[in-house]
Coordinates of C-alpha atoms in Angstrom, one line a residue:
M1 CA -27.0 149.5 31.3
A2 CA -29.2 152.5 30.3
Q3 CA -32.8 152.0 31.1
H4 CA -34.9 151.1 28.1
N5 CA -38.6 151.0 27.5
V6 CA -41.6 149.1 26.1
S7 CA -39.7 147.8 23.1
S8 CA -40.9 149.4 19.9
L9 CA -39.9 148.9 16.3
I10 CA -41.0 151.8 14.0
K11 CA -40.0 150.7 10.5
E12 CA -41.0 150.4 6.9
K13 CA -43.2 147.4 6.3
M14 CA -41.2 144.3 5.7
N15 CA -42.1 140.9 4.3
L16 CA -42.2 138.8 7.5
E17 CA -42.7 135.6 5.5
K18 CA -39.1 135.9 4.4
L19 CA -37.7 136.8 7.8
Q20 CA -35.9 134.0 9.6
I21 CA -34.3 134.5 12.9
K22 CA -31.9 132.0 14.5
F23 CA -31.4 132.2 18.2
K24 CA -28.1 131.1 19.8
S25 CA -29.8 131.0 23.2
P26 CA -33.1 129.3 24.2
Y27 CA -33.9 132.5 26.2
I28 CA -35.7 135.7 25.4
A29 CA -35.7 138.5 28.0
A30 CA -38.6 139.1 30.4
F31 CA -39.9 142.1 28.5
F32 CA -42.4 143.0 25.9
L33 CA -41.1 143.6 22.4
I34 CA -43.4 146.0 20.7
A35 CA -43.1 146.3 17.0
L36 CA -44.8 149.1 15.1
V37 CA -44.7 148.0 11.5
S38 CA -45.3 150.7 8.8
A39 CA -46.9 153.1 11.4
L40 CA -47.1 155.9 8.8
L41 CA -49.9 157.7 10.7
Y42 CA -50.8 161.4 11.0
L43 CA -50.8 163.5 14.2
D44 CA -54.2 164.5 15.4
N45 CA -55.2 167.8 16.9
A46 CA -56.2 167.1 20.5
S47 CA -57.5 169.4 23.2
S48 CA -55.0 170.6 25.8
I49 CA -55.4 169.1 29.2
R50 CA -54.5 170.1 32.7
D51 CA -51.7 168.2 34.4
R52 CA -53.1 166.8 37.6
E53 CA -49.8 167.0 39.5
T54 CA -48.0 170.2 38.3
G55 CA -50.9 172.3 37.1
K56 CA -49.2 172.8 33.7
D57 CA -51.1 172.8 30.5
R58 CA -49.9 170.5 27.7
D59 CA -51.1 169.9 24.2
E60 CA -51.7 166.2 23.3
G61 CA -51.1 167.2 19.7
D62 CA -47.5 168.1 20.5
P63 CA -44.7 165.4 20.4
V64 CA -46.4 163.8 23.5
A65 CA -44.2 163.1 26.4
L66 CA -41.4 161.7 24.3
V67 CA -39.6 165.1 24.2
A68 CA -38.8 167.1 27.2
N69 CA -36.6 170.3 27.1
G70 CA -35.5 169.5 23.6
T71 CA -34.4 165.9 24.4
R72 CA -36.2 162.6 24.3
C73 CA -37.7 161.7 27.6
D74 CA -37.0 158.4 29.3
L75 CA -40.5 157.3 30.0
F76 CA -39.3 154.3 32.0
S77 CA -37.4 156.2 34.6
G78 CA -40.1 157.2 37.1
K79 CA -42.3 156.1 39.9
W80 CA -45.8 154.9 40.7
I81 CA -48.1 157.6 41.9
Y82 CA -51.3 156.9 43.9
D83 CA -54.0 158.7 41.9
V84 CA -57.5 158.1 43.1
A85 CA -58.7 161.1 40.9
S86 CA -57.9 159.6 37.5
R87 CA -57.6 155.8 38.1
P88 CA -58.8 153.3 37.3
L89 CA -59.3 154.1 33.6
Y90 CA -62.2 151.7 33.3
D91 CA -64.3 149.3 35.5
E92 CA -63.6 145.6 35.4
E93 CA -67.3 144.7 35.7
R94 CA -68.3 147.1 32.9
C95 CA -65.7 146.1 30.3
S96 CA -67.5 144.0 27.8
F97 CA -64.3 142.4 26.8
M98 CA -63.0 141.4 30.2
L99 CA -61.5 137.9 30.3
D100 CA -61.7 135.7 33.4
D101 CA -57.9 135.3 33.3
Y102 CA -57.5 138.9 34.5
A103 CA -60.7 139.6 36.4
C104 CA -59.4 139.6 40.0
K105 CA -62.4 141.3 41.5
K106 CA -64.7 138.7 40.0
Y107 CA -62.7 136.0 41.7
G108 CA -62.7 137.4 45.1
R109 CA -60.1 140.2 45.5
K110 CA -61.5 142.7 48.0
D111 CA -58.7 145.3 48.0
F112 CA -58.8 147.6 44.9
E113 CA -55.9 149.9 45.6
Y114 CA -53.9 148.2 42.9
Q115 CA -56.2 149.8 40.3
K116 CA -55.4 153.4 41.4
W117 CA -51.7 153.7 40.6
R118 CA -50.4 155.5 37.6
W119 CA -46.8 155.6 36.2
Q120 CA -45.2 159.0 36.3
P121 CA -41.9 159.5 34.4
H122 CA -39.4 161.7 36.3
Q123 CA -38.8 164.3 33.6
C124 CA -41.9 164.5 31.6
D125 CA -45.6 163.5 31.5
L126 CA -47.4 160.7 29.7
P127 CA -50.3 162.2 27.7
R128 CA -53.8 161.5 28.8
F129 CA -55.0 158.3 27.2
N130 CA -57.7 159.3 24.6
G131 CA -59.3 156.3 23.1
T132 CA -61.1 158.3 20.4
A133 CA -57.9 160.0 19.4
L134 CA -56.2 156.6 19.1
L135 CA -58.9 155.1 17.0
E136 CA -58.9 158.1 14.7
K137 CA -55.1 157.8 14.5
I138 CA -55.3 154.1 13.4
R139 CA -58.4 154.5 11.3
G140 CA -58.4 151.9 8.5
K141 CA -55.5 150.0 10.1
R142 CA -55.0 146.5 11.4
V143 CA -53.4 146.1 14.8
V144 CA -52.3 142.6 15.9
F145 CA -50.9 141.5 19.3
V146 CA -48.8 138.4 18.7
G147 CA -47.6 136.1 21.5
D148 CA -48.6 134.4 24.7
S149 CA -51.1 135.1 27.5
L150 CA -49.1 138.2 28.7
N151 CA -49.7 139.8 25.3
K152 CA -53.3 138.6 25.5
N153 CA -53.3 140.5 28.9
Q154 CA -52.2 143.6 27.1
W155 CA -54.7 143.1 24.2
N156 CA -57.5 142.7 26.7
S157 CA -56.4 145.9 28.4
M158 CA -56.4 147.8 25.1
L159 CA -60.0 146.7 24.3
C160 CA -61.2 147.8 27.8
L161 CA -59.4 151.2 27.4
I162 CA -61.0 152.0 24.0
E163 CA -64.5 150.7 24.8
S164 CA -65.9 154.0 26.1
S165 CA -64.8 155.6 22.8
L166 CA -66.8 153.2 20.7
D167 CA -70.3 154.0 19.4
Q168 CA -73.0 152.7 21.8
S169 CA -74.4 150.5 19.0
S170 CA -71.0 149.1 18.2
N171 CA -70.6 145.3 18.2
K172 CA -68.6 144.4 21.3
S173 CA -67.9 140.8 20.4
V174 CA -64.6 139.1 19.5
V175 CA -64.5 136.5 16.7
R176 CA -62.1 133.6 16.7
Y177 CA -60.4 132.2 13.6
D178 CA -58.3 129.3 15.0
N179 CA -55.3 131.1 16.7
L180 CA -56.6 134.6 15.7
F181 CA -59.0 136.5 17.9
V182 CA -60.5 139.6 16.1
F183 CA -62.4 142.7 17.3
K184 CA -63.5 145.2 14.7
A185 CA -64.5 148.8 15.4
N186 CA -66.7 149.2 12.4
E187 CA -67.1 153.0 12.8
Y188 CA -63.3 153.4 12.4
N189 CA -62.7 150.4 10.1
V190 CA -60.1 149.3 12.7
T191 CA -59.3 145.7 13.8
I192 CA -57.5 145.0 17.1
E193 CA -56.5 141.4 17.1
F194 CA -54.7 138.8 19.2
Y195 CA -52.8 135.9 17.6
W196 CA -51.7 133.1 19.9
S197 CA -48.1 132.1 19.2
P198 CA -46.3 131.8 22.5
L199 CA -42.9 131.0 20.9
L200 CA -43.6 133.1 17.8
M201 CA -42.2 130.2 15.7
E202 CA -44.0 126.9 15.0
S203 CA -44.2 124.7 18.0
N204 CA -46.2 122.0 19.7
C205 CA -47.7 124.6 22.0
D206 CA -49.6 126.4 19.3
D207 CA -53.2 125.5 20.4
P208 CA -54.8 128.6 22.0
Y209 CA -56.4 126.5 24.7
T210 CA -54.5 123.2 24.9
H211 CA -50.9 124.1 25.3
S212 CA -49.8 123.0 28.8
I213 CA -47.0 120.8 27.4
R214 CA -43.9 120.2 29.5
D215 CA -41.6 118.9 26.8
R216 CA -41.7 121.8 24.3
I217 CA -40.6 121.4 20.7
V218 CA -39.9 124.4 18.5
K219 CA -39.1 124.6 14.8
I220 CA -36.6 127.4 15.3
T221 CA -36.4 128.5 11.7
S222 CA -40.2 128.2 11.0
I223 CA -42.0 131.5 11.4
E224 CA -44.0 131.4 8.2
K225 CA -46.8 129.2 9.6
H226 CA -47.8 132.0 12.0
A227 CA -46.4 135.0 10.1
K228 CA -48.7 134.6 7.1
H229 CA -51.6 135.4 9.4
W230 CA -50.2 138.8 10.5
N231 CA -47.6 139.9 7.9
D232 CA -50.0 142.5 6.5
A233 CA -50.6 144.1 9.8
D234 CA -50.0 147.9 10.1
I235 CA -49.1 147.7 13.8
L236 CA -47.6 144.5 15.4
I237 CA -47.1 144.0 19.1
F238 CA -44.9 141.0 19.8
D239 CA -44.1 139.5 23.2
A240 CA -42.1 136.4 24.2
F241 CA -41.1 135.6 27.8
M242 CA -42.0 132.6 30.0
W243 CA -42.3 130.2 27.1
W244 CA -38.6 130.6 26.4
L245 CA -37.5 129.8 29.9
D246 CA -36.3 126.3 30.6
P247 CA -39.4 124.1 31.4
T248 CA -37.3 121.9 33.7
M249 CA -36.4 124.9 35.9
T250 CA -36.9 124.1 39.6
L251 CA -38.0 126.9 42.0
L252 CA -37.8 126.0 45.7
G253 CA -40.9 127.5 47.4
E254 CA -40.5 129.7 50.5
T255 CA -36.8 130.4 49.8
W256 CA -37.2 133.6 47.8
E257 CA -36.4 137.0 49.2
E258 CA -38.9 139.0 51.1
K259 CA -41.8 140.4 49.0
S260 CA -40.8 138.3 46.0
F261 CA -44.2 136.6 46.2
C262 CA -47.3 138.4 45.1
Y263 CA -49.4 136.8 47.8
N264 CA -51.1 139.4 50.1
Q265 CA -49.2 142.3 48.5
T266 CA -51.2 145.5 48.5
M267 CA -48.5 148.2 47.8
P268 CA -46.0 148.7 45.0
I269 CA -42.3 148.2 45.9
S270 CA -40.8 151.6 46.6
K271 CA -37.1 150.8 46.3
G272 CA -35.9 152.8 43.4
S273 CA -33.3 150.3 42.1
Y274 CA -35.5 147.3 42.6
W275 CA -35.4 144.4 40.0
G276 CA -37.8 141.5 40.3
I277 CA -36.4 138.2 41.6
N278 CA -37.1 136.5 38.3
T279 CA -35.7 139.3 36.1
D280 CA -32.4 138.4 34.5
V281 CA -30.5 141.3 33.1
E282 CA -28.1 139.0 31.3
I283 CA -31.0 137.6 29.4
M284 CA -31.9 141.1 28.3
H285 CA -28.4 141.5 26.9
V286 CA -29.1 138.4 24.7
A287 CA -32.2 140.1 23.4
E288 CA -30.3 143.3 22.8
S289 CA -27.7 141.4 20.8
I290 CA -30.4 139.9 18.6
I291 CA -31.9 143.3 18.0
Q292 CA -28.6 144.7 17.0
K293 CA -28.2 141.9 14.5
M294 CA -31.6 142.7 13.1
E295 CA -30.6 146.3 12.7
T296 CA -27.7 145.2 10.5
R297 CA -30.3 143.7 8.2
G298 CA -31.8 147.1 7.6
L299 CA -34.5 147.2 10.3
N300 CA -34.8 150.5 12.1
I301 CA -35.4 149.5 15.7
T302 CA -35.9 151.4 18.9
Y303 CA -35.6 149.1 21.9
L304 CA -37.7 150.1 24.9
N305 CA -37.9 147.9 28.0
I306 CA -40.8 148.0 30.5
T307 CA -39.5 145.2 32.8
Q308 CA -38.4 147.3 35.8
L309 CA -41.4 149.6 36.0
S310 CA -43.6 146.5 36.0
D311 CA -41.3 144.7 38.6
Y312 CA -42.3 147.4 41.2
R313 CA -46.0 146.2 41.0
N314 CA -45.9 143.0 43.0
D315 CA -49.3 144.0 44.3
A316 CA -51.0 143.9 40.9
H317 CA -50.9 140.2 40.0
P318 CA -53.9 137.9 40.3
S319 CA -52.3 135.9 43.1
I320 CA -55.0 133.5 44.3
Y321 CA -57.8 135.6 42.8
R322 CA -58.1 133.8 39.5
K323 CA -60.1 131.3 37.6
A324 CA -58.7 127.8 38.1
F325 CA -58.7 126.3 34.6
L326 CA -57.6 122.9 36.1
K327 CA -59.1 121.4 39.2
L328 CA -57.0 122.3 42.2
S329 CA -55.6 119.5 44.3
E330 CA -56.2 119.2 48.0
E331 CA -52.6 120.1 48.6
Q332 CA -53.0 123.3 46.6
L333 CA -56.1 124.3 48.4
L334 CA -54.3 123.8 51.8
H335 CA -51.3 125.7 50.6
P336 CA -52.3 128.8 48.5
L337 CA -48.7 129.7 47.7
R338 CA -48.5 126.7 45.5
Y339 CA -51.0 127.9 43.0
L340 CA -50.3 131.6 42.9
D341 CA -50.4 133.5 39.6
C342 CA -47.6 136.0 39.9
V343 CA -47.1 136.3 36.2
H344 CA -50.2 137.8 34.7
W345 CA -51.8 141.1 35.8
C346 CA -55.2 142.1 37.2
L347 CA -57.2 144.5 35.0
P348 CA -57.5 147.4 35.4
G349 CA -53.8 147.5 36.2
V350 CA -50.2 147.4 34.9
P351 CA -51.0 146.4 31.2
D352 CA -52.9 149.7 31.0
V353 CA -49.6 151.5 31.5
W354 CA -47.9 149.4 28.7
N355 CA -50.7 150.5 26.4
H356 CA -50.5 154.1 27.6
I357 CA -46.9 154.1 26.6
L358 CA -47.7 152.4 23.3
Y359 CA -50.4 155.0 22.8
S360 CA -47.8 157.8 23.3
Y361 CA -45.5 156.3 20.6
I362 CA -48.3 155.8 18.1
M363 CA -49.5 159.4 18.6
D364 CA -46.0 160.7 18.2
S365 CA -45.3 158.7 15.0

């Protein structure tokens, strides 16, 4: 299977209230499906920058990183480069939007090497992330991240990435309207929002804070309840992953392969063909099949999968360095491996790369 990337749909705006998708499988792949709805934006002129590794000049106003030697570049075939000169892109403690869910330093992590890696495609370069250029590009637009806490992870990353480009007097607060969390950059008339809908369709897990329900019920044809809150968005970023996995799945601790845990990991996995222990390529084929069916309905879809590039970063999860939203049992305290968070990501970290790639596609649109 050819490597794909961060999953992006660039298409004419559609009426999502009328869209009904029936899944033949209760699984969605462990990837992030990014949908750019009606991204009819204009390229900005940006200053050329110096490539840190090769010394070459490149113009961010050119078709950024997506085209190399006349062909489209595979942004997801690459490697992680340790780059203390340009990483991290922001400081956890200085980001006004930082959520406790992803604040690993705040909760005791002492090694910070995980913040200093950047993703380097083999055959081209990602453009430098420029928050001001992005905000100018999406001026007057509504951007909505729709999904679960992993998409919230990416949304939180995006707010931290653009904060330094906001006016000093800009309001840095997020306002909640039920499932919708809204930040507005007034000087650009831009809103960057997160909408909690972990299964995308109506379910009994739709409360943003009270959703730890083992027996999940989903109305598989009911998307309108949620879609009416984001069907007028200019840019939509969808994700669906863990919430579609079988909730009765049993994982026997201490039996996984070496380095499959994120506990005490401080370096990325260097094996070039590595896939994470929880990554199921067959599930990805299910997702691809669904996307193909959507294309037959007239949707212009480009599928880009970031799973593998993220799988290398076992070092970048919160692990034990996280806020405990439920009181830990004595057994958990005695056995840290039983309450690891190897799903979400510390910030700064891997979600910054997802947004960096999203940025390159928006700027290239």
